[in-house]
Amino acid sequence: MPDAERAQSRERTLIHEMRQVLGRMEAALAMIRDSLVITTADGHILWCNQSFERLAASSKLQLLGRPMAATLPLDAQGQPLLPSDLRELGTSAVSSRTVLLSQEPLRALELEWHAFEADRSNPLIFWIRDITDQVSNENLKRRIDLAERLRTESEIRNTRLQEEQLTLAAKVVECPVTGLPNRRGLQRRMTEALAILKDQPGVISILFCDLNGFKEINDLYGHHVGDDLLVEIGQRLQSALRPGDMLSRLGGDEFVVLTRSTTVSSDPFRLARRLQRRLQMPWIVEDQAIRPSMSVGIASTDDPAMTPEELLRRADLAMYDAKASDALSISSYDTSIDTKVKHTIVLRRRVRQAIDNGELALVFQPIVNLHNGETVGQESLVRIHTPQAPVLSPDEFIPLAERTGMILPVGRWVISEALAHQRWLQDRDQPLLTSINVSPLQLKQEGFADWFLLQASHHGVDLCRTAVEVTEGMFIEQLEHTSHELGRLRSAGVQVYLDDFGTGFSSMSSLAELPIDAVKIDRSFIADFLIDPRKAKVLQSMIALAQDLSLTVIAEGIETESQHQGLLAMGCGLGQGYWFGRPEPAALGPSSSPDGPRARAANASDLAVQA
Amino acid sequence: MEATSSADSTPSIEELQRSDRPFVLVDHAGLVLAINQAFQEAYGWEEKDLLDQPLSMILPEAFQMSHHLGFSRFQATEFSTILAHPLRLKTACRDGSVCVSEHYIVAEKYGDNWLFGATLTPLPEGTQPDA
């Protein structure tokens, strides 16, 4: 083969190989997702891959020779992505730009172009990427960042607001309702007063005043009436103070007086009495007269090292003691009050535990015919039997249960158990009547009588063999409601006993108006009538009056044969007491014989329970 | 050697060559092997201008790169979207003008090498190339 032919053959082979390589490259570039375009220096398309055909929505044959800018979609603002003459893009070798094609749905491209500087015709190669996903993620991230920043800013703003509120609150020393100094104002004044004690010896006293029954007034008449009453009380208390005394309202129904004297004296007590008297004048609301009352706890100190908090705590404890103690409702702090309060807390816990753990138990004390000693009935009484714990005296836990409202669950349990016991007696043909104590709080409950009758029906009890024992106080507080509820019970056959007769405030003349069947003469008359002729006369009168009114008379607390005989001589037919039998658990059965020895083990704390 | 046509139902290169339309024959390297008289009359090119020259000479500049790459891709993949159906494409004339013609291209393989034959029919002025 001549050299020329050989050279030509080599060239053809080389061209063939080059075409193979170029063809593979072109096929590969057709497959990639990014768009590739080669243009002339001014932007006319010389070549593009399939991805660009899709982007431009045209075939390659349509695109070749056209200005690239004209083949691209417009951006989100309707502007061309590239200038029509790409020489305006500048002379840098590599450049790029990101363009937004649309907001909704989001679509974005990144354009990058290179100039073939070695080529004299200066063609450009474009690389176009769809970065929608990337932008979406970035957009999402930006939104999250924005939300996070807003949240942080909001938190900072809230914290600042809270701080400002606290700062503002710290400046507020007045109660908005009464205009009196509030707790903060009081503490400030107490701090000042205690500080003065360092230079000027004297006594600082705190009178902690708590209104009685204020919640009921609020509930009954609404908070606007309650607020008016607080203003009125503030004015009344203020008018009873001496110059230099300070009245404040801690909140709710609590008022506090700060007073200073030169020596430890009875001044604070007298001031407390004066405040109580000033308070108790009737206040008319909605044609009803309210007679406000309050309990007062007093704490005094001459020690400048005493903290306001401690002095206030002591007065508060004394007030707590006053509420639970005497009729005056005034108590001065001493160290025993701390002990008493702790004891009360323990007691309350034990009563609650007894209710929850089923540690309540009933005992029954016989009521006998004084003429023949025959048991005709029995009074049911509640006890708490906590294993491995000291016995709780009913004297302790019943008043506490009354004060705290725990008497309601206790009372419901007592009624249910007593009725069950009555059914037990009926089933054994024992013709005894069971009496059940009902507390004032229980009787105040709407529908009490209906609930009682439902329980009796549930147990299948003959209602003529049941009685409820109530006290005079219930008629004084709510005569109409009490009479209505008891009337419902009586009309169903339940008897009503007036308990502790003689100790209440009702007059003998009002006895005729009460819906009752029997009176139970209080043990205090029975204990003394043999040695106190005046009590004997009163007792005789009570028995005679009750009999004149056709009421049954039952004497309580008979502990001796002499008392038994004395009552018989006065015409009293029924009685109960340790002389005839102590309260015993039901399993022992009711006693039917007046065997005196049990009377010698009398326990004065075994009171009838106001269940 | 028996030729392998790009599509059985399509006319052969020989049949195209026998027609009276402008015809061009190209080898596997893209070099012009022959043109007929009708081609010379229609586009002004003479055999001495084109024989052994790249076919891209009769293509407008903007199409040349794409032609080379597409031609090469067929060599490598033996797959084409332009064969055996009429295409309206721009053609460069000897005088530098460009006109739109209907191209009909077929490919036949002889041994390892492809041979391409095409008829080109000039279309009236103003005719748009294929979309």
XYZ file of C-alpha atoms in Angstrom:
742
model
C 0.000 0.000 0.000
C 1.452 3.342 -1.012
C 2.332 5.708 1.815
C -0.381 8.181 0.860
C -3.037 5.503 0.964
C -1.660 4.181 4.224
C -1.804 7.665 5.732
C -5.350 8.142 4.494
C -6.358 4.790 5.981
C -4.896 5.805 9.374
C -6.806 9.051 9.284
C -10.060 7.288 8.523
C -9.435 4.827 11.353
C -8.645 7.688 13.713
C -11.732 9.577 12.621
C -13.780 6.462 13.116
C -12.418 5.979 16.616
C -12.963 9.625 17.465
C -16.546 9.392 16.244
C -17.074 6.340 18.461
C -15.802 8.264 21.455
C -17.791 11.379 20.637
C -20.896 9.316 20.035
C -20.623 7.619 23.418
C -20.049 10.937 25.130
C -23.038 12.473 23.397
C -25.198 9.513 24.345
C -24.032 9.787 27.940
C -24.717 13.531 28.075
C -28.199 12.873 26.740
C -28.962 10.794 29.805
C -28.040 13.223 32.566
C -30.746 15.174 34.432
C -28.968 18.507 34.180
C -29.293 20.513 31.004
C -26.227 21.160 28.888
C -26.071 23.666 26.067
C -23.262 24.877 23.846
C -23.793 28.224 22.216
C -21.920 30.648 20.093
C -20.343 33.595 21.851
C -23.470 35.642 21.322
C -25.747 32.858 22.503
C -27.017 30.914 19.495
C -27.443 27.270 20.262
C -24.973 24.890 18.651
C -25.793 21.810 20.659
C -27.962 20.754 23.622
C -28.810 17.544 25.404
C -32.251 15.984 25.874
C -32.724 17.517 29.309
C -32.500 20.965 27.753
C -34.994 19.950 25.078
C -37.417 19.149 27.924
C -36.650 22.410 29.700
C -37.153 24.436 26.532
C -40.072 22.257 25.469
C -38.623 22.050 21.926
C -36.788 19.500 19.821
C -33.127 19.872 19.151
C -33.764 20.603 15.474
C -35.944 23.526 16.516
C -33.420 24.793 18.995
C -30.276 24.697 16.896
C -29.296 28.149 15.716
C -31.789 29.966 17.941
C -30.721 32.456 20.629
C -30.622 30.499 23.877
C -32.261 33.287 25.894
C -35.348 33.003 23.695
C -35.683 29.288 24.318
C -35.710 29.479 28.102
C -38.807 30.049 30.225
C -39.253 33.400 31.946
C -38.572 33.801 35.657
C -41.197 34.294 38.380
C -41.294 38.024 37.624
C -41.763 37.418 33.891
C -38.212 38.436 33.071
C -35.850 36.519 30.715
C -33.355 34.310 32.487
C -30.529 35.444 30.230
C -29.864 38.450 28.008
C -30.576 37.888 24.342
C -26.931 38.580 23.575
C -24.929 36.460 25.948
C -21.894 38.676 25.523
C -23.636 40.886 28.081
C -22.971 38.187 30.683
C -19.427 39.394 30.946
C -16.038 37.940 30.344
C -15.428 35.855 33.437
C -14.533 32.268 32.696
C -17.094 30.784 35.065
C -20.280 32.433 36.209
C -23.554 31.342 37.664
C -26.911 32.606 38.777
C -29.925 31.214 40.592
C -33.338 31.986 39.198
C -36.832 31.430 40.522
C -39.206 30.198 37.851
C -42.326 30.198 40.050
C -43.353 30.638 43.683
C -46.362 28.317 43.737
C -45.406 25.648 43.026
C -41.867 26.485 43.885
C -39.444 25.914 41.016
C -35.906 27.195 40.785
C -32.915 26.757 38.480
C -29.243 27.323 38.812
C -27.435 28.397 35.624
C -23.704 28.091 35.282
C -21.722 28.885 32.185
C -18.162 28.554 31.004
C -16.437 30.219 28.120
C -14.156 28.153 25.868
C -11.449 30.745 25.858
C -9.080 28.640 23.788
C -11.576 28.594 20.970
C -11.407 31.660 18.815
C -15.151 31.622 18.261
C -15.563 31.795 22.070
C -18.447 29.395 22.394
C -20.167 29.055 25.759
C -21.212 25.917 27.555
C -24.197 26.151 29.876
C -25.013 23.845 32.711
C -28.560 24.230 34.072
C -29.638 22.457 37.263
C -33.114 22.185 38.745
C -32.611 23.122 42.381
C -36.272 23.181 43.406
C -35.831 20.440 46.020
C -32.767 22.100 47.417
C -34.486 25.483 47.561
C -37.556 23.872 49.103
C -35.408 22.408 51.842
C -33.629 25.675 52.321
C -36.934 27.455 52.259
C -38.292 25.039 54.843
C -35.187 25.469 56.932
C -35.530 29.232 56.665
C -39.143 28.980 57.799
C -38.147 26.759 60.734
C -35.376 29.186 61.601
C -37.854 32.037 61.384
C -40.375 30.224 63.591
C -37.644 29.399 66.073
C -36.481 32.989 66.092
C -40.034 34.248 66.606
C -40.529 31.734 69.421
C -37.333 32.823 71.105
C -38.277 36.459 70.713
C -41.725 35.705 72.102
C -40.232 33.933 75.100
C -37.889 36.794 75.753
C -40.800 39.219 75.438
C -42.935 37.130 77.799
C -40.153 36.871 80.328
C -39.670 40.618 80.139
C -43.411 41.159 80.560
C -43.512 38.859 83.558
C -40.599 40.687 85.082
C -42.345 43.970 84.458
C -45.534 42.613 85.993
C -43.634 41.418 89.044
C -41.905 44.766 89.312
C -45.242 46.497 88.967
C -46.902 44.137 91.466
C -44.097 44.796 93.912
C -45.026 48.446 93.755
C -48.693 47.744 94.420
C -49.271 47.837 98.148
C -53.007 48.421 98.149
C -55.944 46.026 97.953
C -57.909 47.036 94.834
C -61.272 46.232 96.459
C -61.005 47.979 99.816
C -58.207 50.448 99.166
C -56.494 49.119 102.289
C -52.810 48.126 102.307
C -52.328 44.582 101.016
C -50.005 41.857 102.278
C -46.989 43.612 100.808
C -48.003 46.885 102.378
C -48.495 45.164 105.721
C -45.114 43.453 105.595
C -43.449 46.736 104.800
C -45.113 48.398 107.771
C -44.368 45.440 110.032
C -40.705 45.564 109.041
C -40.618 49.264 109.865
C -42.438 48.736 113.185
C -40.121 45.914 114.226
C -37.097 48.008 113.307
C -38.327 50.809 115.561
C -38.339 48.369 118.512
C -34.519 48.470 118.466
C -34.520 52.118 119.491
C -37.871 52.449 121.188
C -38.805 49.438 123.324
C -42.447 48.489 123.086
C -44.755 45.770 121.857
C -45.921 45.091 118.313
C -49.201 43.184 118.009
C -50.867 41.611 115.032
C -54.617 40.980 115.092
C -55.440 38.432 112.426
C -59.173 38.771 111.659
C -61.052 36.176 109.637
C -64.691 36.692 108.735
C -67.078 33.898 109.622
C -69.308 32.573 106.870
C -68.020 34.946 104.200
C -67.925 32.163 101.597
C -71.618 31.505 102.149
C -72.408 35.176 101.577
C -70.387 35.102 98.358
C -72.120 31.930 97.234
C -75.567 33.180 98.188
C -75.466 36.755 96.933
C -72.587 36.731 94.456
C -69.116 38.221 94.480
C -70.237 41.787 93.863
C -72.171 41.687 97.168
C -69.190 39.990 98.801
C -66.936 42.798 97.567
C -69.356 45.445 98.861
C -69.367 43.697 102.219
C -65.566 43.668 102.290
C -65.518 47.420 101.693
C -68.088 47.927 104.449
C -66.133 45.734 106.846
C -62.946 47.577 106.017
C -64.640 50.864 106.909
C -66.121 49.487 110.122
C -62.835 48.030 111.299
C -61.020 51.210 110.361
C -63.434 53.232 112.457
C -62.601 51.121 115.511
C -58.853 51.676 115.303
C -56.748 54.074 117.290
C -54.404 56.610 115.729
C -51.256 54.758 114.698
C -52.973 51.434 114.201
C -52.889 50.028 110.692
C -55.557 47.930 108.974
C -54.737 45.819 105.928
C -56.479 43.171 103.868
C -54.467 40.081 103.081
C -56.988 38.703 100.607
C -60.202 36.721 100.768
C -61.900 37.406 104.071
C -58.721 38.084 106.037
C -58.000 41.456 107.585
C -54.986 42.224 109.722
C -54.484 45.005 112.248
C -50.994 46.131 113.193
C -50.888 47.940 116.524
C -48.149 49.166 118.799
C -48.185 49.670 122.561
C -45.577 50.600 125.089
C -45.957 47.507 127.281
C -47.359 44.001 127.131
C -50.946 44.573 128.099
C -54.476 43.531 127.392
C -54.811 46.305 124.835
C -54.800 43.997 121.809
C -57.530 41.848 123.347
C -59.686 44.890 124.060
C -59.054 46.114 120.545
C -60.151 42.738 119.192
C -63.375 42.911 121.178
C -63.974 46.447 119.933
C -63.425 45.353 116.342
C -65.844 42.448 116.765
C -68.521 44.680 118.266
C -68.119 47.287 115.545
C -68.401 44.568 112.969
C -71.521 42.874 114.204
C -73.939 45.651 113.336
C -76.461 44.331 110.801
C -75.717 44.936 107.133
C -78.707 44.942 104.799
C -78.464 43.256 101.438
C -81.445 42.415 99.260
C -83.801 43.052 102.191
C -81.900 40.555 104.306
C -79.949 41.537 107.394
C -76.484 40.029 107.591
C -74.770 40.200 110.941
C -71.051 39.855 110.156
C -68.780 38.193 112.690
C -65.149 37.293 112.768
C -62.534 35.321 114.659
C -59.420 37.112 115.809
C -55.982 35.693 116.459
C -53.490 37.857 118.330
C -49.695 37.620 118.287
C -47.438 40.096 120.050
C -43.707 40.605 120.346
C -41.225 43.000 121.897
C -38.347 41.338 120.078
C -36.977 43.440 117.203
C -35.366 40.286 115.775
C -38.771 38.766 115.152
C -39.516 38.496 111.442
C -42.789 39.820 110.019
C -43.452 36.381 108.542
C -43.141 34.633 111.913
C -45.303 37.173 113.718
C -47.954 36.866 111.036
C -47.762 33.059 111.180
C -48.338 33.140 114.934
C -51.343 35.431 114.593
C -52.720 33.170 111.875
C -52.366 30.118 114.138
C -54.048 31.974 116.976
C -56.896 32.880 114.640
C -57.183 29.226 113.660
C -57.397 28.364 117.352
C -59.971 31.111 117.920
C -62.229 29.707 115.221
C -62.258 26.341 116.935
C -62.509 27.499 120.500
C -64.631 29.757 122.615
C -67.668 31.822 121.821
C -65.666 35.045 121.846
C -63.593 33.755 118.928
C -60.505 35.550 120.146
C -57.284 33.737 120.868
C -53.786 34.928 121.714
C -50.774 33.045 120.481
C -48.711 30.984 122.877
C -46.473 28.041 122.189
C -49.236 25.570 123.029
C -51.127 26.758 119.972
C -48.378 25.403 117.761
C -48.846 22.038 119.448
C -52.606 22.247 119.153
C -52.483 23.069 115.480
C -50.104 20.212 114.791
C -52.401 17.908 116.751
C -55.363 19.086 114.705
C -53.502 18.369 111.484
C -52.686 14.844 112.672
C -56.263 14.372 113.805
C -57.642 15.492 110.485
C -55.377 13.044 108.704
C -56.530 10.190 110.947
C -60.199 10.955 110.378
C -59.659 11.092 106.625
C -57.726 7.840 106.809
C -60.499 6.232 108.871
C -63.051 7.211 106.231
C -60.884 5.972 103.373
C -59.739 2.742 105.067
C -63.064 1.662 106.540
C -61.982 2.165 110.138
C -65.320 3.589 111.236
C -67.442 1.427 113.544
C -70.859 1.732 115.158
C -71.663 1.099 118.815
C -75.144 1.082 120.327
C -76.276 2.370 123.713
C -79.580 1.044 125.036
C -82.588 3.265 125.773
C -84.671 1.650 128.518
C -88.101 1.846 130.074
C -87.347 3.309 133.503
C -90.343 1.547 135.009
C -89.278 -1.995 134.234
C -85.749 -1.691 132.870
C -86.723 -3.182 129.557
C -84.679 -2.027 126.532
C -86.950 -0.341 124.056
C -84.420 1.220 121.756
C -80.794 2.043 121.138
C -78.813 5.072 120.077
C -76.217 4.432 117.393
C -72.860 6.109 117.942
C -69.790 6.228 115.686
C -66.235 5.350 116.706
C -62.908 5.193 114.955
C -60.986 1.966 115.400
C -57.588 2.390 113.817
C -55.340 -0.659 114.318
C -52.169 0.069 116.331
C -53.186 3.658 116.977
C -54.397 5.432 120.087
C -58.178 5.467 120.482
C -59.685 8.675 119.200
C -62.141 10.353 121.474
C -65.429 11.306 119.791
C -65.068 14.625 121.624
C -62.054 15.277 119.410
C -62.935 13.955 116.025
C -66.636 14.794 115.797
C -66.204 18.584 116.154
C -63.270 18.411 113.752
C -65.339 16.435 111.261
C -68.084 19.044 111.619
C -65.686 21.919 110.968
C -64.013 20.331 107.991
C -67.091 18.888 106.291
C -65.816 15.346 106.756
C -68.946 14.765 108.825
C -70.856 14.338 105.561
C -69.207 11.083 104.451
C -69.092 9.919 108.080
C -72.783 10.709 108.523
C -73.777 8.893 105.347
C -71.879 5.831 106.512
C -73.502 5.975 109.964
C -77.020 6.148 108.562
C -76.433 3.281 106.181
C -74.860 1.072 108.866
C -77.487 1.891 111.479
C -80.281 1.071 109.061
C -78.555 -2.191 108.184
C -78.386 -2.989 111.894
C -82.035 -2.151 112.326
C -82.852 -4.601 109.571
C -80.714 -7.176 111.395
C -82.839 -6.623 114.523
C -86.064 -6.842 112.570
C -85.013 -10.157 111.069
C -84.549 -11.492 114.631
C -87.918 -10.169 115.817
C -86.320 -7.782 118.271
C -88.809 -4.908 118.662
C -86.211 -2.222 119.245
C -86.083 1.302 117.808
C -82.766 2.583 116.490
C -82.038 6.280 116.742
C -79.459 7.913 114.489
C -77.752 11.249 115.064
C -77.903 13.708 112.199
C -75.496 16.638 111.971
C -76.582 20.185 111.119
C -74.425 20.081 108.002
C -76.083 16.878 106.894
C -79.556 18.231 107.416
C -78.655 21.329 105.400
C -78.018 19.151 102.354
C -80.783 19.504 99.802
C -82.892 16.340 99.649
C -81.531 14.813 102.842
C -84.906 13.342 103.850
C -85.389 11.726 100.444
C -81.914 10.236 100.610
C -82.590 8.864 104.118
C -85.878 7.277 103.030
C -84.193 5.768 99.975
C -81.549 4.193 102.212
C -84.231 2.835 104.537
C -86.080 1.378 101.576
C -82.867 -0.136 100.271
C -82.327 -1.922 103.611
C -85.990 -2.880 103.942
C -86.352 -1.153 107.306
C -89.660 -0.558 109.075
C -89.515 3.247 109.376
C -91.590 3.194 112.562
C -88.583 1.560 114.221
C -86.227 4.428 113.364
C -85.605 7.883 114.788
C -83.286 10.738 113.974
C -81.721 12.870 116.698
C -81.304 16.567 115.974
C -80.272 19.538 118.104
C -82.021 22.792 118.836
C -79.420 24.763 116.962
C -80.616 23.388 113.656
C -84.042 24.952 114.164
C -82.517 28.284 115.111
C -80.312 28.412 112.000
C -82.753 27.211 109.376
C -86.184 26.641 110.896
C -88.076 26.416 107.623
C -85.701 24.077 105.816
C -85.134 21.889 108.893
C -88.864 21.642 109.587
C -89.514 20.695 105.972
C -86.928 17.917 105.904
C -87.941 16.527 109.289
C -91.613 16.787 108.318
C -90.886 14.552 105.309
C -89.288 11.975 107.597
C -92.077 12.101 110.184
C -94.785 11.712 107.586
C -92.994 8.534 106.482
C -92.998 7.198 110.051
C -89.544 8.211 111.241
C -89.535 9.708 114.726
C -87.622 12.878 115.522
C -85.811 13.314 118.843
C -84.655 16.713 120.056
C -81.210 15.933 121.450
C -79.382 17.680 124.309
C -82.620 19.394 125.271
C -82.081 22.219 127.744
C -78.684 23.314 126.496
C -79.860 25.214 123.445
C -81.291 28.634 123.095
C -84.864 27.885 122.167
C -87.505 28.910 124.635
C -89.809 26.424 126.241
C -92.713 28.059 124.438
C -91.237 27.336 121.007
C -91.123 23.625 121.813
C -94.733 23.257 120.736
C -93.921 24.491 117.261
C -91.102 22.060 116.517
C -91.798 18.964 114.390
C -90.549 16.497 117.019
C -91.753 13.359 118.816
C -89.475 13.246 121.826
C -87.012 15.297 123.820
C -83.777 13.912 125.191
C -82.917 15.846 128.335
C -79.243 16.732 128.411
C -76.995 14.818 130.783
C -75.969 18.044 132.548
C -79.407 18.221 134.160
C -79.332 14.549 135.157
C -75.896 14.816 136.745
C -76.874 17.604 139.141
C -80.569 17.466 139.830
C -80.184 15.392 142.983
C -77.858 17.939 144.558
C -79.082 21.154 142.966
C -82.700 21.932 143.829
C -82.936 24.622 141.149
C -81.864 22.203 138.432
C -84.318 19.703 139.847
C -87.091 22.255 139.437
C -86.044 23.027 135.871
C -85.847 19.315 135.121
C -89.266 18.733 136.602
C -90.653 21.608 134.541
C -89.102 20.291 131.335
C -90.551 16.817 131.906
C -93.962 18.207 132.716
C -93.975 20.560 129.737
C -92.922 17.838 127.312
C -95.571 15.516 128.637
C -98.179 18.256 128.373
C -97.173 18.592 124.713
C -97.524 14.820 124.285
C -93.811 14.444 123.714
C -91.886 11.425 124.899
C -89.190 12.260 127.427
C -85.848 10.456 127.464
C -83.279 11.284 130.119
C -79.641 11.067 129.064
C -76.594 10.256 131.182
C -78.221 8.203 133.957
C -75.301 6.771 135.861
C -76.730 5.841 139.256
C -79.699 4.052 140.741
C -80.578 7.257 142.607
C -80.799 9.205 139.395
C -82.896 6.421 137.930
C -85.335 6.530 140.846
C -85.379 10.323 140.978
C -86.360 10.536 137.315
C -89.040 7.928 137.809
C -90.423 9.999 140.645
C -90.561 13.018 138.309
C -92.552 11.014 135.796
C -89.811 10.439 133.245
C -90.486 7.135 131.524
C -87.409 6.497 129.406
C -83.695 6.930 129.902
C -80.206 5.933 128.884
C -76.823 6.042 130.467
C -74.050 3.862 131.783
C -76.272 2.691 134.609
C -78.166 0.696 132.001
C -75.499 0.027 129.487
C -72.439 1.471 127.767
C -72.260 1.864 124.036
C -71.296 -1.571 122.721
C -70.539 -3.015 119.303
C -73.482 -4.598 117.599
C -72.024 -8.088 117.900
C -72.537 -7.972 121.667
C -76.206 -7.211 121.215
C -78.326 -4.641 123.002
C -78.475 -4.966 126.778
C -81.855 -5.582 128.352
C -80.996 -5.582 132.005
C -80.049 -2.591 134.184
C -77.036 -4.267 135.742
C -75.327 -1.381 137.423
C -71.645 -2.419 137.295
C -71.269 -1.063 133.780
C -72.112 2.369 135.091
C -69.004 2.380 137.263
C -66.844 2.234 134.134
C -68.484 5.320 132.788
C -66.539 7.233 130.182
C -67.581 10.828 130.026
C -66.132 11.213 126.528
C -68.635 8.798 125.019
C -70.902 11.435 123.648
C -73.694 10.921 121.292
C -72.414 11.659 117.854
C -73.815 14.426 115.769
C -73.530 12.226 112.727
C -21.589 -8.187 0.697
C -25.245 -7.866 1.587
C -26.268 -4.557 2.982
C -28.172 -4.169 6.209
C -30.763 -1.421 5.951
C -31.700 0.777 8.845
C -35.300 -0.229 8.338
C -36.658 -3.056 6.195
C -39.579 -1.106 4.719
C -37.478 1.870 3.719
C -36.029 2.364 0.250
C -32.418 1.378 -0.242
C -29.586 3.778 -0.980
C -29.519 2.405 -4.445
C -33.200 3.193 -4.961
C -32.646 6.732 -3.686
C -29.683 7.097 -5.972
C -31.814 6.033 -8.917
C -34.371 8.739 -8.308
C -34.130 12.089 -10.055
C -33.949 14.023 -6.837
C -30.784 15.647 -5.527
C -28.767 12.857 -3.902
C -25.700 12.652 -1.701
C -23.760 9.551 -0.599
C -21.668 9.692 2.612
C -19.336 7.122 4.149
C -19.056 6.017 7.778
C -16.636 8.852 8.539
C -19.057 11.489 7.327
C -17.168 12.235 4.141
C -19.024 12.774 0.919
C -18.552 9.928 -1.534
C -20.836 11.103 -4.312
C -23.432 13.693 -5.326
C -25.665 13.547 -8.398
C -26.285 16.107 -11.045
C -29.597 17.158 -9.572
C -27.848 17.998 -6.314
C -25.284 20.109 -8.106
C -27.997 21.951 -9.933
C -30.115 22.523 -6.912
C -27.465 23.755 -4.485
C -24.652 24.965 -6.694
C -22.081 22.574 -5.266
C -19.786 20.703 -7.658
C -18.190 17.297 -7.085
C -14.770 18.894 -6.729
C -16.141 21.015 -3.879
C -17.572 18.159 -1.851
C -16.008 14.790 -2.648
C -13.968 13.512 0.321
C -15.146 16.561 2.285
C -17.201 16.456 5.483
C -20.938 16.485 4.931
C -21.113 19.380 7.387
C -20.085 21.615 4.543
C -23.661 21.576 3.225
C -25.042 22.321 6.709
C -25.439 25.791 8.207
C -22.818 26.525 10.863
C -25.271 26.296 13.741
C -26.056 22.684 12.778
C -22.547 21.417 12.241
C -21.576 20.610 15.803
C -24.842 18.874 16.467
C -24.465 16.971 13.186
C -20.996 15.720 14.112
C -22.092 14.637 17.555
C -25.314 13.041 16.291
C -23.437 11.314 13.478
C -20.884 10.062 15.973
C -23.594 8.888 18.360
C -25.140 6.801 15.576
C -21.753 5.265 14.924
C -21.458 4.372 18.566
C -25.036 3.337 19.302
C -26.479 2.548 15.854
C -29.635 4.317 17.027
C -31.023 7.375 15.272
C -34.181 9.433 15.340
C -33.639 11.066 11.924
C -33.350 8.094 9.565
C -35.953 6.862 7.111
C -38.449 9.655 7.421
C -38.715 13.042 5.753
C -37.145 15.941 7.607
C -37.284 19.588 6.787
C -33.816 20.891 7.449
C -31.761 23.857 6.445
C -29.140 23.286 3.760
C -26.203 25.489 2.939
C -25.794 26.321 -0.748
C -22.557 26.865 -2.591
C -23.266 30.585 -2.754
C -23.520 30.838 1.038
C -27.287 31.022 1.115
C -29.382 28.701 3.204
C -32.571 27.023 2.084
C -35.005 24.602 3.603
C -35.057 21.142 2.037
C -36.807 17.913 2.691
C -34.142 15.358 3.618
C -34.759 11.654 3.458
C -31.848 9.731 4.894
C -31.206 6.002 4.951
C -28.266 4.061 6.336
C -26.923 0.690 5.295
C -24.187 -1.300 6.913
C -21.529 -3.028 4.860
C -19.317 -5.151 7.034
C -18.305 -2.898 9.945
C -19.006 0.316 8.138
C -22.137 2.305 7.570
C -23.034 4.027 4.338
C -25.500 6.888 4.249
C -27.586 8.022 1.320
C -29.960 10.963 1.284
C -32.232 12.719 -1.142
C -32.719 16.466 -0.624
C -35.688 18.239 -2.130
C -35.557 22.034 -2.036
C -38.751 23.524 -0.607
C -40.294 26.853 -1.582
C -38.854 29.901 0.045
C -40.461 30.675 3.375
C -40.983 27.031 4.301
C -40.169 26.471 7.972
C -37.803 23.688 8.984
C -39.154 20.763 11.089
C -40.167 21.306 14.608
